[in-house]
Amino acid sequence: SAQPGVTHTVSVVEGRAVLQYREHQALIRLRGVDTSFGSASSIRALVFAGRYALGSDTAGFGRIVVGRGVARPAQLNLLDGGTPIQLFTLAEGADLVGAPDEALRSRAVFAAGVFSLQKEYDDQLVFADLAEVQALLGRPGPLTALELTLPYAAPLEARPAVLLALLGPRYRVLTAAELHPTLYQIFLTEKAAGYLILTLMLVLLASTVAGTLTLIVIDK
C-alpha cells in the first residue's frame, strides 16, 4: 500500500465449495473479498439483478453475489427470503473418516445480486465476505492473493518486477492479462474483428462511390 501508484489493495481468499439451493447442487469457486473490493473493481456495474452487498444481514445470514451461470441453472430467486442457500466446504487437511463433523463446514446465505462478466466466470464464480470464506475454508490467517489497483501508467515502483523483488521469491506477481488470459484474449479478438469489419465497410463504401462517379462520367 505504501508503494507509489498503488491506489487500492484487496485481500482475497479463494477455494472450492458446493452450493445447494433447494434440490440443485453445483460446484463453485468461492471468492472471499474485503470491503475495498467494491470500490477497487467494476463489480457494481456488472450486477444486473439485485445489488452488490456482502457480509451478514440483519438476521445474521450471509450475503453473496453469484454469476449468471450459477443463478440460472439453480433458478435462483433473489426475492425468496424463506429458502436460504447452503454453502458446503471441506476444511484443509480434513479427516473425513476420523472426524467427519469437523471436516464438513456449512453456512446459510442469501443471494443479494447476480453479475455477468464472461461465461468462464459467470458459470462458477461466487463472491462472499472475506471473513466468512475464511471461516468456511478453515483459513483464518493466510490469504490466497492480494489484488492491487494501479493507474494505467503505473510508476516504476509499482511494476511487477519491482514488486516481486520487494516481496521475495515466495510470491508471484501477475498482471491482469496474465491472471485472466482468456478474458483478455476475447477482448483482443473482438477488437480485431471490429477493425476488420470497419475496414471492409470503408472499402465497400469507397468502391461504391468510385463506381458511381465512373458511371456518371461515362454517361456524360
Coordinates of C-alpha atoms in Angstrom, one line a residue:
S1 CA 0.0 0.0 0.0
A2 CA 2.9 2.3 0.6
Q3 CA 4.3 1.9 -2.9
P4 CA 3.7 4.9 -5.2
G5 CA 0.9 4.3 -7.7
V6 CA -1.0 1.6 -5.7
T7 CA -4.5 3.1 -5.2
H8 CA -6.3 0.1 -3.7
T9 CA -5.4 -3.3 -2.1
V10 CA -7.9 -6.1 -1.9
S11 CA -7.4 -9.1 0.3
V12 CA -8.6 -12.3 -1.4
V13 CA -9.2 -15.9 -0.2
E14 CA -10.5 -18.4 -2.8
G15 CA -11.5 -22.0 -2.6
R16 CA -13.9 -24.6 -3.9
A17 CA -17.3 -25.1 -2.4
V18 CA -20.7 -26.8 -3.1
L19 CA -23.7 -24.5 -3.5
Q20 CA -27.1 -26.0 -2.7
Y21 CA -30.4 -24.3 -3.4
R22 CA -33.4 -26.4 -2.8
E23 CA -32.7 -29.6 -4.9
H24 CA -30.0 -28.0 -7.0
Q25 CA -26.3 -28.5 -6.3
A26 CA -23.3 -27.1 -8.1
L27 CA -19.5 -26.9 -7.6
I28 CA -18.4 -23.3 -7.4
R29 CA -15.4 -21.1 -6.9
L30 CA -16.0 -19.2 -3.7
R31 CA -14.1 -15.9 -3.7
G32 CA -13.9 -14.0 -0.4
V33 CA -13.0 -10.3 -0.7
D34 CA -12.8 -7.5 1.8
T35 CA -14.8 -4.2 1.8
S36 CA -12.4 -2.4 -0.6
F37 CA -13.3 -4.7 -3.5
G38 CA -16.5 -2.7 -4.2
S39 CA -14.6 0.5 -4.9
A40 CA -11.4 -1.1 -6.4
S41 CA -13.3 -3.0 -9.1
S42 CA -16.2 -2.6 -11.5
I43 CA -18.3 -5.3 -9.8
R44 CA -21.2 -2.9 -9.0
A45 CA -21.6 -2.1 -12.7
L46 CA -21.6 -5.8 -13.6
V47 CA -24.5 -6.6 -11.2
F48 CA -27.7 -6.6 -13.4
A49 CA -30.1 -8.1 -10.8
G50 CA -30.3 -7.1 -7.2
R51 CA -27.3 -5.3 -5.8
Y52 CA -23.7 -5.8 -4.7
A53 CA -23.8 -6.5 -0.9
L54 CA -21.7 -8.9 1.1
G55 CA -21.4 -9.6 4.8
S56 CA -24.2 -10.5 7.2
D57 CA -27.7 -9.2 7.0
T58 CA -29.8 -8.1 10.0
A59 CA -30.9 -11.7 10.6
G60 CA -27.4 -12.9 10.7
F61 CA -27.4 -14.7 7.4
G62 CA -24.5 -14.2 5.0
R63 CA -25.0 -12.4 1.6
I64 CA -23.3 -13.4 -1.6
V65 CA -23.2 -12.2 -5.2
V66 CA -23.4 -15.0 -7.8
G67 CA -22.6 -15.3 -11.5
R68 CA -25.4 -15.5 -14.1
G69 CA -24.3 -19.1 -14.9
V70 CA -24.6 -20.1 -11.3
A71 CA -28.0 -18.5 -10.7
R72 CA -29.8 -19.6 -13.9
P73 CA -29.5 -23.5 -13.5
A74 CA -30.4 -23.2 -9.8
Q75 CA -33.4 -21.0 -10.7
L76 CA -32.3 -18.7 -8.0
N77 CA -34.9 -16.3 -6.7
L78 CA -33.5 -13.1 -5.1
L79 CA -36.9 -12.4 -3.5
D80 CA -37.1 -15.8 -1.9
G81 CA -36.4 -14.8 1.7
G82 CA -37.5 -18.1 3.2
T83 CA -35.2 -20.5 1.5
P84 CA -31.5 -19.9 2.2
I85 CA -28.6 -21.1 0.0
Q86 CA -26.3 -23.6 1.7
L87 CA -22.6 -23.4 1.1
F88 CA -20.5 -26.5 2.0
T89 CA -16.7 -26.8 2.1
L90 CA -14.1 -29.2 3.4
A91 CA -11.5 -27.9 5.8
E92 CA -7.9 -28.2 4.7
G93 CA -6.3 -31.4 6.0
A94 CA -9.8 -32.7 7.0
D95 CA -10.1 -36.2 8.3
L96 CA -13.3 -37.5 6.7
V97 CA -13.0 -40.9 8.4
G98 CA -11.9 -39.9 11.9
A99 CA -13.7 -36.6 12.4
P100 CA -16.4 -36.1 9.6
D101 CA -18.3 -33.5 11.7
E102 CA -15.3 -31.2 11.9
A103 CA -14.3 -31.8 8.2
L104 CA -17.5 -30.5 6.7
R105 CA -18.3 -26.8 7.2
S106 CA -21.5 -25.1 6.1
R107 CA -23.1 -21.7 6.0
A108 CA -26.6 -20.5 5.2
V109 CA -26.6 -17.4 3.0
F110 CA -28.9 -15.4 0.7
A111 CA -28.1 -14.1 -2.8
A112 CA -28.0 -10.3 -2.8
G113 CA -27.3 -9.9 -6.5
V114 CA -26.4 -11.6 -9.8
F115 CA -23.5 -10.4 -12.0
S116 CA -22.5 -11.0 -15.6
L117 CA -19.0 -10.6 -17.0
Q118 CA -18.0 -13.5 -19.2
K119 CA -19.2 -17.1 -19.4
E120 CA -16.0 -18.6 -17.9
Y121 CA -16.5 -16.6 -14.7
D122 CA -20.3 -16.4 -14.7
D123 CA -20.6 -20.2 -14.6
Q124 CA -18.7 -20.8 -11.4
L125 CA -17.7 -17.6 -9.5
V126 CA -19.4 -16.5 -6.3
F127 CA -18.4 -13.5 -4.2
A128 CA -18.7 -13.5 -0.4
D129 CA -17.3 -11.7 2.6
L130 CA -13.7 -12.4 3.3
A131 CA -14.2 -13.4 7.0
E132 CA -17.0 -15.8 6.1
V133 CA -15.0 -17.5 3.4
Q134 CA -12.0 -17.8 5.8
A135 CA -14.3 -19.4 8.4
L136 CA -15.8 -21.8 5.8
L137 CA -12.4 -22.9 4.5
G138 CA -10.8 -23.1 7.9
R139 CA -8.2 -20.5 6.9
P140 CA -8.4 -17.6 9.4
G141 CA -5.0 -16.1 8.6
P142 CA -3.4 -16.7 5.2
L143 CA -4.7 -15.1 2.0
T144 CA -4.8 -16.6 -1.5
A145 CA -3.9 -13.3 -3.1
L146 CA -3.6 -9.5 -2.6
E147 CA -5.0 -7.6 -5.6
L148 CA -3.5 -4.2 -6.3
T149 CA -5.2 -1.5 -8.4
L150 CA -2.8 0.6 -10.4
P151 CA -3.3 3.5 -12.8
Y152 CA -2.9 2.9 -16.5
A153 CA 0.6 4.5 -16.5
A154 CA 1.9 2.9 -13.3
P155 CA 5.1 4.4 -11.7
L156 CA 8.2 2.3 -11.8
E157 CA 7.9 1.4 -8.1
A158 CA 4.5 -0.4 -8.8
R159 CA 5.6 -2.5 -11.8
P160 CA 5.5 -6.3 -11.4
A161 CA 9.3 -6.8 -11.4
V162 CA 9.9 -4.2 -8.7
L163 CA 7.0 -5.6 -6.6
L164 CA 8.4 -9.2 -7.0
A165 CA 11.9 -8.0 -5.9
L166 CA 10.2 -6.3 -2.9
L167 CA 8.2 -9.4 -1.8
G168 CA 10.7 -12.1 -2.5
P169 CA 10.8 -15.4 -4.3
R170 CA 7.9 -17.0 -2.2
Y171 CA 5.4 -14.8 -4.1
R172 CA 4.2 -14.5 -7.6
V173 CA 3.3 -11.1 -9.2
L174 CA 0.8 -11.4 -12.1
T175 CA -0.7 -8.7 -14.2
A176 CA -4.4 -8.7 -15.0
A177 CA -3.7 -10.1 -18.5
E178 CA -1.7 -13.0 -17.0
L179 CA -4.3 -13.6 -14.3
H180 CA -7.2 -13.7 -16.8
P181 CA -5.7 -14.7 -20.2
T182 CA -9.0 -16.0 -21.7
L183 CA -10.8 -12.8 -20.9
Y184 CA -8.1 -10.6 -22.4
Q185 CA -7.9 -12.8 -25.5
I186 CA -11.6 -12.3 -26.1
F187 CA -11.1 -8.5 -25.8
L188 CA -8.3 -8.7 -28.4
T189 CA -10.3 -10.8 -30.7
E190 CA -13.3 -8.5 -30.5
K191 CA -11.1 -5.5 -31.2
A192 CA -9.5 -7.2 -34.2
A193 CA -12.9 -8.3 -35.5
G194 CA -14.3 -4.8 -35.1
Y195 CA -11.3 -3.3 -37.0
L196 CA -11.8 -5.8 -39.8
I197 CA -15.5 -5.1 -40.2
L198 CA -14.9 -1.4 -40.2
T199 CA -12.2 -1.7 -42.9
L200 CA -14.5 -3.8 -45.0
M201 CA -17.3 -1.3 -44.7
L202 CA -14.9 1.5 -45.8
V203 CA -13.6 -0.5 -48.8
L204 CA -17.2 -1.2 -49.9
L205 CA -18.2 2.4 -49.5
A206 CA -15.2 3.7 -51.4
S207 CA -15.9 1.1 -54.2
T208 CA -19.5 2.2 -54.4
V209 CA -18.6 6.0 -54.6
A210 CA -15.9 5.3 -57.2
G211 CA -18.2 3.2 -59.3
T212 CA -21.0 5.8 -59.1
L213 CA -18.7 8.6 -60.2
T214 CA -17.3 6.5 -63.0
L215 CA -20.8 5.8 -64.4
I216 CA -21.7 9.5 -64.2
V217 CA -18.5 10.4 -66.2
I218 CA -19.2 7.7 -68.8
D219 CA -22.8 8.7 -69.2
K220 CA -21.8 12.4 -69.8

